[in-house]
Structures are given as C-alpha cells and as structure tokens.
CSV table of C-alpha atoms and ligand atoms in Angstrom, one decimal:
chain,number,residue,atom,x,y,z
S,1,MET,CA,36.1,184.0,110.9
S,2,GLY,CA,35.1,180.5,111.8
S,3,MET,CA,36.4,177.5,109.8
S,4,LYS,CA,34.6,174.2,109.6
S,5,ARG,CA,36.7,171.1,110.3
S,6,ARG,CA,36.3,169.8,106.8
S,7,ASP,CA,37.4,173.1,105.2
S,8,PHE,CA,40.3,173.2,107.6
S,9,LEU,CA,41.5,169.7,106.5
S,10,LYS,CA,41.2,170.7,102.9
S,11,THR,CA,43.3,173.8,103.5
S,12,SER,CA,45.9,171.7,105.4
S,13,ALA,CA,46.2,169.2,102.5
S,14,VAL,CA,46.8,172.0,100.1
S,15,GLY,CA,49.2,173.5,102.5
S,16,LEU,CA,51.2,170.3,102.7
S,17,ALA,CA,51.5,170.0,98.9
S,18,ALA,CA,53.9,172.9,98.6
S,19,PRO,CA,56.4,171.9,101.2
S,20,SER,CA,56.6,168.3,100.0
S,21,ALA,CA,57.4,169.6,96.5
S,22,LEU,CA,59.9,172.0,97.9
S,23,PHE,CA,61.6,169.4,100.1
S,24,SER,CA,61.6,166.6,97.6
S,25,GLY,CA,65.1,168.0,96.7
S,26,VAL,CA,67.7,166.3,94.7
S,27,THR,CA,68.3,162.7,93.8
S,28,ILE,CA,71.8,161.8,95.0
S,29,GLU,CA,73.6,158.9,93.4
S,30,PRO,CA,75.5,157.1,96.3
S,31,ASN,CA,79.2,157.0,96.2
S,32,MET,CA,80.2,153.4,96.3
S,33,ASN,CA,83.7,151.9,96.5
S,34,ASP,CA,85.4,155.2,97.4
S,35,PRO,CA,85.4,155.2,101.2
S,36,LEU,CA,86.3,158.5,102.9
S,37,ILE,CA,86.7,159.9,106.4
S,38,LEU,CA,86.4,163.5,107.3
S,39,SER,CA,87.3,164.7,110.8
S,40,THR,CA,87.7,168.0,112.7
S,41,TRP,CA,91.1,169.6,113.5
S,42,GLU,CA,94.6,168.2,113.5
S,43,HIS,CA,93.7,165.4,115.9
S,44,GLY,CA,91.5,164.3,113.0
S,45,LEU,CA,94.7,162.9,111.2
S,46,PRO,CA,95.4,160.1,113.7
S,47,ALA,CA,91.7,159.6,114.1
S,48,ASN,CA,91.4,159.1,110.3
S,49,ASP,CA,94.3,156.6,110.3
S,50,ALA,CA,92.5,154.4,112.9
S,51,ALA,CA,89.2,154.7,111.1
S,52,TRP,CA,90.8,153.9,107.8
S,53,ALA,CA,92.4,150.7,109.2
S,54,VAL,CA,88.9,149.6,110.3
S,55,LEU,CA,87.4,150.3,106.9
S,56,GLN,CA,90.2,148.3,105.2
S,57,LYS,CA,89.0,145.3,107.2
S,58,GLY,CA,85.6,145.7,105.5
S,59,ARG,CA,83.9,146.9,108.6
S,60,SER,CA,81.1,149.4,108.8
S,61,ALA,CA,81.2,153.2,108.7
S,62,MET,CA,80.0,153.2,112.4
S,63,ASP,CA,82.9,150.9,113.5
S,64,ALA,CA,85.3,153.2,111.7
S,65,ALA,CA,83.9,156.4,113.2
S,66,GLU,CA,84.0,155.1,116.7
S,67,ALA,CA,87.5,153.8,116.3
S,68,GLY,CA,88.6,157.2,115.0
S,69,ALA,CA,87.0,159.1,117.8
S,70,ARG,CA,88.7,156.9,120.4
S,71,VAL,CA,92.2,158.0,119.4
S,72,PRO,CA,92.0,161.6,120.6
S,73,GLU,CA,89.9,160.4,123.6
S,74,ALA,CA,92.8,158.3,124.8
S,75,ASP,CA,95.5,160.9,123.9
S,76,PRO,CA,96.4,163.1,126.9
S,77,LYS,CA,97.8,165.7,124.5
S,78,SER,CA,94.3,166.3,123.1
S,79,THR,CA,93.2,168.7,125.8
S,80,SER,CA,89.7,169.1,124.6
S,81,VAL,CA,88.7,165.4,124.4
S,82,GLY,CA,88.5,162.5,126.9
S,83,PHE,CA,91.6,161.7,128.9
S,84,GLY,CA,93.6,164.9,129.5
S,85,GLY,CA,90.6,167.1,128.6
S,86,LEU,CA,90.5,170.5,130.3
S,87,PRO,CA,88.1,170.4,133.3
S,88,ASP,CA,85.1,172.6,134.3
S,89,GLU,CA,85.5,175.5,136.7
S,90,LEU,CA,85.5,173.1,139.7
S,91,GLY,CA,88.2,170.9,138.2
S,92,ASN,CA,86.1,168.0,137.0
S,93,VAL,CA,86.6,166.6,133.5
S,94,THR,CA,83.0,166.1,132.2
S,95,LEU,CA,82.5,164.5,128.8
S,96,ASP,CA,79.9,164.7,126.0
S,97,ALA,CA,79.7,162.3,123.1
S,98,CYS,CA,77.3,160.8,120.5
S,99,VAL,CA,77.1,158.4,117.6
S,100,MET,CA,74.7,158.1,114.7
S,101,ASP,CA,74.6,155.2,112.2
S,102,SER,CA,73.3,154.7,108.6
S,103,THR,CA,70.0,153.4,109.9
S,104,GLY,CA,69.3,156.6,111.7
S,105,ASN,CA,69.9,155.1,115.0
S,106,ALA,CA,71.6,157.2,117.6
S,107,GLY,CA,73.1,157.1,121.1
S,108,SER,CA,74.7,159.7,123.3
S,109,VAL,CA,76.1,160.5,126.8
S,110,ALA,CA,76.5,163.9,128.4
S,111,PHE,CA,78.1,165.2,131.6
S,112,LEU,CA,79.9,161.8,132.0
S,113,GLN,CA,82.8,161.6,134.4
S,114,ASN,CA,85.7,159.2,134.9
S,115,ILE,CA,85.2,157.1,131.8
S,116,LYS,CA,87.9,157.3,129.2
S,117,HIS,CA,85.8,156.4,126.1
S,118,PRO,CA,82.5,158.2,126.1
S,119,VAL,CA,82.0,157.6,122.4
S,120,SER,CA,81.9,153.8,123.1
S,121,VAL,CA,79.5,154.3,125.9
S,122,ALA,CA,77.3,156.3,123.5
S,123,ARG,CA,77.4,153.4,121.1
S,124,LYS,CA,76.4,151.0,123.9
S,125,VAL,CA,73.4,153.3,124.7
S,126,MET,CA,72.5,153.2,121.0
S,127,GLU,CA,72.8,149.4,120.7
S,128,ASP,CA,72.0,148.0,124.1
S,129,THR,CA,69.2,150.3,125.4
S,130,LYS,CA,65.9,151.6,124.3
S,131,HIS,CA,67.1,155.2,124.9
S,132,VAL,CA,69.1,157.7,123.0
S,133,MET,CA,70.7,159.7,125.8
S,134,LEU,CA,72.1,159.0,129.2
S,135,VAL,CA,73.6,161.8,131.4
S,136,GLY,CA,75.8,162.3,134.5
S,137,GLU,CA,75.8,159.7,137.2
S,138,GLY,CA,73.3,157.5,135.3
S,139,ALA,CA,75.6,157.4,132.3
S,140,ARG,CA,78.5,156.5,134.5
S,141,GLN,CA,76.6,153.7,136.3
S,142,PHE,CA,75.6,152.4,132.9
S,143,ALA,CA,79.2,152.5,131.6
S,144,LEU,CA,80.4,150.6,134.7
S,145,ALA,CA,77.7,148.0,134.3
S,146,GLN,CA,78.9,147.6,130.7
S,147,GLY,CA,82.4,146.8,131.8
S,148,PHE,CA,84.0,150.2,131.2
S,149,GLU,CA,86.7,151.0,133.7
S,150,GLU,CA,86.7,154.0,136.0
S,151,MET,CA,89.7,156.3,135.9
S,152,ASN,CA,90.9,159.8,136.8
S,153,LEU,CA,90.9,161.8,133.5
S,154,LEU,CA,92.6,164.9,134.9
S,155,THR,CA,96.3,164.8,133.9
S,156,ASP,CA,98.9,166.8,135.7
S,157,GLU,CA,99.1,169.1,132.7
S,158,SER,CA,95.4,169.8,132.6
S,159,LYS,CA,95.3,170.2,136.4
S,160,ALA,CA,98.1,172.8,136.1
S,161,ALA,CA,96.3,174.6,133.3
S,162,TRP,CA,93.1,174.7,135.4
S,163,GLU,CA,95.0,176.0,138.5
S,164,LYS,CA,96.6,178.7,136.4
S,165,TRP,CA,93.2,179.7,135.0
S,166,LYS,CA,91.7,179.7,138.5
S,167,LYS,CA,94.0,182.5,139.6
S,168,LYS,CA,92.6,184.9,136.9
S,169,ARG,CA,89.2,183.3,136.2
S,170,ARG,CA,89.1,184.8,132.7
S,171,GLU,CA,86.2,183.6,130.6
S,172,MET,CA,87.4,181.5,127.7
S,173,THR,CA,85.6,180.5,124.5
S,174,PRO,CA,85.9,177.0,123.0
S,175,HIS,CA,88.1,178.2,120.1
S,176,GLU,CA,90.9,179.0,122.6
S,177,THR,CA,91.1,175.4,123.7
S,178,HIS,CA,90.7,173.4,120.4
S,179,ASP,CA,88.5,171.3,120.2
S,180,THR,CA,85.9,168.6,119.6
S,181,ILE,CA,86.7,165.6,117.5
S,182,SER,CA,83.9,164.8,115.0
S,183,VAL,CA,84.5,161.9,112.6
S,184,LEU,CA,82.2,161.4,109.6
S,185,VAL,CA,82.6,158.2,107.5
S,186,GLN,CA,81.4,156.8,104.2
S,187,ASP,CA,82.2,153.2,103.9
S,188,LYS,CA,82.7,150.9,100.9
S,189,LYS,CA,78.9,150.3,100.6
S,190,GLY,CA,78.3,154.1,100.5
S,191,ASP,CA,76.8,154.0,104.0
S,192,LEU,CA,77.3,157.0,106.3
S,193,ALA,CA,77.9,157.2,110.1
S,194,GLY,CA,79.4,159.7,112.5
S,195,ALA,CA,80.8,160.1,116.0
S,196,CYS,CA,81.5,163.2,118.1
S,197,THR,CA,83.3,163.5,121.4
S,198,THR,CA,84.6,166.3,123.6
S,199,SER,CA,85.4,167.6,127.1
S,200,GLY,CA,83.6,170.7,126.0
S,201,TRP,CA,84.1,174.3,126.8
S,202,ALA,CA,87.2,174.6,129.1
S,203,TYR,CA,86.4,175.9,132.7
S,204,LYS,CA,82.6,175.8,131.9
S,205,LEU,CA,80.0,175.8,134.7
S,206,HIS,CA,79.7,172.5,136.4
S,207,GLY,CA,76.9,170.6,134.7
S,208,ARG,CA,77.2,172.4,131.3
S,209,VAL,CA,76.4,170.3,128.3
S,210,GLY,CA,77.3,171.5,124.8
S,211,ASP,CA,76.2,170.6,121.3
S,212,SER,CA,78.4,167.5,120.9
S,213,PRO,CA,76.0,164.9,122.5
S,214,ILE,CA,72.9,166.5,121.0
S,215,ILE,CA,71.7,164.7,117.9
S,216,GLY,CA,71.0,167.3,115.2
S,217,ALA,CA,73.3,169.9,116.8
S,218,GLY,CA,76.8,168.4,117.1
S,219,LEU,CA,76.1,165.5,114.7
S,220,PHE,CA,73.5,164.4,112.2
S,221,VAL,CA,73.4,161.5,109.8
S,222,ASP,CA,70.8,160.9,107.1
S,223,ASN,CA,71.9,158.0,104.9
S,224,GLU,CA,69.8,159.2,102.0
S,225,ILE,CA,71.3,162.7,101.9
S,226,GLY,CA,74.5,163.0,103.9
S,227,CYS,CA,76.0,163.8,107.3
S,228,ALA,CA,77.4,166.8,109.1
S,229,ALA,CA,79.1,167.6,112.4
S,230,ALA,CA,80.1,170.7,114.3
S,231,THR,CA,82.9,172.1,116.4
S,232,GLY,CA,83.0,175.5,118.2
S,233,LEU,CA,80.7,177.3,120.5
S,234,GLY,CA,78.1,174.6,121.3
S,235,GLU,CA,75.5,176.9,122.7
S,236,GLU,CA,75.1,178.6,119.3
S,237,VAL,CA,75.1,175.3,117.4
S,238,ILE,CA,72.3,174.0,119.6
S,239,LYS,CA,70.2,177.2,119.1
S,240,THR,CA,70.4,176.7,115.3
S,241,THR,CA,70.2,172.8,115.3
S,242,GLY,CA,73.3,173.2,113.2
S,243,SER,CA,74.2,169.7,111.9
S,244,PHE,CA,70.6,168.8,111.1
S,245,LEU,CA,70.3,172.1,109.2
S,246,VAL,CA,73.4,171.4,107.1
S,247,VAL,CA,72.0,168.0,106.1
S,248,GLU,CA,68.5,169.5,105.3
S,249,LEU,CA,70.1,172.2,103.2
S,250,MET,CA,71.9,169.5,101.2
S,251,ARG,CA,68.5,167.8,100.8
S,252,GLN,CA,67.3,171.0,99.2
S,253,GLY,CA,70.1,171.0,96.7
S,254,TYR,CA,72.8,173.1,98.4
S,255,GLU,CA,76.4,171.9,97.7
S,256,PRO,CA,78.0,170.7,101.0
S,257,THR,CA,80.2,173.8,101.5
S,258,ALA,CA,77.3,176.1,100.6
S,259,ALA,CA,75.1,174.2,103.1
S,260,CYS,CA,77.7,174.7,105.9
S,261,GLU,CA,78.0,178.4,105.0
S,262,GLU,CA,74.2,178.9,104.9
S,263,ALA,CA,73.9,177.3,108.4
S,264,LEU,CA,76.6,179.6,109.7
S,265,ASN,CA,74.9,182.6,108.0
S,266,ARG,CA,72.0,182.1,110.4
S,267,VAL,CA,74.4,182.5,113.3
S,268,ILE,CA,76.3,185.4,111.8
S,269,LYS,CA,73.0,187.2,111.1
S,270,LYS,CA,71.8,186.7,114.7
S,271,HIS,CA,75.1,188.3,115.9
S,272,LYS,CA,74.8,191.4,113.7
S,273,GLY,CA,77.3,190.1,111.2
S,274,ASN,CA,80.2,189.9,113.6
S,275,PRO,CA,80.1,187.0,116.1
S,276,ASP,CA,83.1,187.0,118.5
S,277,PHE,CA,83.3,183.2,118.5
S,278,GLN,CA,84.0,180.3,116.2
S,279,ILE,CA,81.8,177.5,114.8
S,280,ALA,CA,82.9,175.2,112.0
S,281,TYR,CA,81.0,172.5,110.2
S,282,ILE,CA,82.1,169.5,108.1
S,283,ALA,CA,79.8,167.6,105.8
S,284,ILE,CA,79.7,164.6,103.5
S,285,ARG,CA,77.0,164.3,100.8
S,286,LYS,CA,75.9,160.8,99.9
S,287,ASP,CA,77.6,161.1,96.5
S,288,GLY,CA,81.0,161.5,98.2
S,289,GLU,CA,81.2,165.3,97.8
S,290,ILE,CA,82.5,167.0,101.0
S,291,GLY,CA,82.2,170.5,102.4
S,292,SER,CA,83.3,172.6,105.3
S,293,ALA,CA,83.0,176.2,106.5
S,294,CYS,CA,83.8,178.3,109.6
S,295,ILE,CA,82.7,181.6,110.9
S,296,LYS,CA,86.0,183.3,111.4
S,297,TRP,CA,89.8,182.9,111.7
S,298,THR,CA,90.7,179.5,110.3
S,299,PHE,CA,89.6,175.9,110.8
S,300,GLU,CA,91.3,172.7,109.8
S,301,TYR,CA,89.8,169.4,108.8
S,302,ALA,CA,91.5,166.0,108.0
S,303,LEU,CA,90.3,164.1,105.0
S,304,ALA,CA,91.3,160.5,104.2
S,305,ARG,CA,90.4,159.1,100.8
S,306,ASP,CA,92.2,157.3,98.0
S,307,GLY,CA,94.8,156.2,100.6
S,308,VAL,CA,95.8,159.8,101.3
S,309,ASN,CA,95.2,161.4,104.8
S,310,LYS,CA,95.7,165.2,104.7
S,311,LEU,CA,94.9,168.3,106.7
S,312,TYR,CA,93.1,171.2,104.9
S,313,LYS,CA,92.7,174.7,106.0
S,314,VAL,CA,89.4,176.6,105.7
S,315,LYS,CA,89.2,180.4,105.8
S,316,GLY,CA,86.6,182.1,108.0
S,317,MET,CA,83.5,183.6,106.3
S,318,ILE,CA,83.9,187.0,108.0
B,401,LIG,N1,81.4,172.2,120.5
B,401,LIG,C1,82.1,171.9,121.7
B,401,LIG,C2,81.2,172.4,122.9
B,401,LIG,O1,80.6,173.4,122.8
B,401,LIG,C3,83.4,172.6,121.9
B,401,LIG,C4,84.3,172.7,120.7
B,401,LIG,O2,84.1,172.0,119.7
B,401,LIG,O3,85.2,173.5,120.7
B,401,LIG,O4,81.2,171.7,123.9
C-alpha cells in the first residue's frame, strides 16, 4: 500500500514519541566529593594507587584514568598489557588502547607497535588531532612525532612463553592470559572518564584488533549516566557493543550490576547458555554506585574509594 510523504512523516513523529519516553530513563543525582576508581583485575590495585594520587592533586578524572593505565603498561610482569605483553603468533607485541573523557571526547590507537604507553598516544589522538582512531604504522609515526620513544616491548620472559607456545600452537583464549586493564574514574566534581589498554589476545593473528580500542565496545563514558569497560573475549564484546550497552541499560534504570549482567545475557543467549569464554564488565553510575559481572569462573576488580583500595571477587553468572 502506498504512503504519501506527509502521512509517512506523521507516522514517524508518532513512532518517535514512544522511544523518547522509554529512553528518558532515570534522573541520576551526581556523586560529588566522593571520588572513586574502579579497575579490572589485580593489576588494577597499583593502577588505582597511581590514579588516586592524581585525584588527590585535584586533577581530572581523565588525568587519573590515564595515570592508572600507564602502571600496568610499564610493568613487564603484566603480560597482557604494554611492555612485556604477550605477542601475536609472529612474535610481535601489538597494542590497543583508548580513552574517553567527561565531555564525550575520545581517542584510540590499535595495532600499535614498539611504543610503551599506547594509552597516552590515544589521549594525544583525542586532544591533538581531529580524529578518534589511528592504527598500525600511522599510529606509530604519530606517536614518534609526538615525542614518544620507540622500544622493543618483547621481554625475554614473553619471548620464551611465545617460543614455548609455538611448539604446540594450541589456540588460547584471552582468559588464559589475564588481561586488559580498564580504569574508570569519578573525580571530585563528579565527572567521569575512562582508559583501557591491552596487548590483546595472546598469539592472535597478526593484525588482529580487539574490543579495547573500540569506543562503545571496550569502553564507554556518558557523563550524564555513567561509564563502563570490558575485559575478556574482545570479538564477542564488539559484536554486542558491550560497554555502550551497559551504559544505555543504566540510562533505562538498570542498577549497574544488573546492567552488566543484562549485557552479558545477550552473549550467553547467543552461545546457547554456555559460552566457553570469559567476558567481564565494570561500571560506575553517575551517582557513585558501581557494578560488575562476568560470564563464568571468577573475575576480580579493584575499587579505590574513601582512601581504601581493595580487590573484590565476582562470581560468574553461569
Ligand atoms: N579484551 C581484550 C581483547 O580481546 C583481552 C582481554 O581483556 O582479556 O583484546
């Protein structure tokens, strides 16, 4: 049946009314004067300490998140992030990172090699370019032009682990080689920001990029509602736009943990109730409520608030 343009416009206007009512969501009173930092995994503890020190100086959530993420990036014992990160199948350490601030601005780098602090390069992309994302050789050239030093990120230990893996070439999933550092921060003004950085899936195909540098997948910040970040199997996080989904669910009134669980439910359902991989989310709502959930096994997050920095265990949903 044909529809005249005028009728069509009328229908669309009515059609729009319902979603806008549905998505008007909750009014969230901002949490002021109670800064907090929420990070993934055990390496979140030293990351939180560094971020906390930055907040104590009265600096922004973005400054704190970046400072936090730089700690595991520089630590050769964090074998899933930055220097000392496990390489791809050819033995190259390739890094993904992103940042997002309280104004909704974002920057990211993917498939970056030989630069120790991808999170800071991502911040430079956000602040000093008109772009959001730089990848590979272009990202490396940009980093060098910005004064970042080039270095070999493959340590003797991660090289030895790669050589051992090469003999058997068993496919590994990210949960075996923990894991991305994501740092979410709410500063004294109640503003939110986040950073995310990883060497990704150990022994991945050369050129593989995960969720961590993808805004909306590995990280999302909406200063009206909250922020969320992911760790785990990046491919599945990308396919469900995970962190964006967690924030949008909070906008619709879901509690932070329920929002993380509902986002994971989509993945669990797609995999017939029993995925054989891990994904975990962390989230801060604008009022200072935090949440987290993971698909299976356990996950740990580090929370710093009220001067206490502690690791918490989350039990898997299935
Ligand atoms: N999400 C990361 C990736 O897929 C890995 C992880 O967090 O374990 O690259």
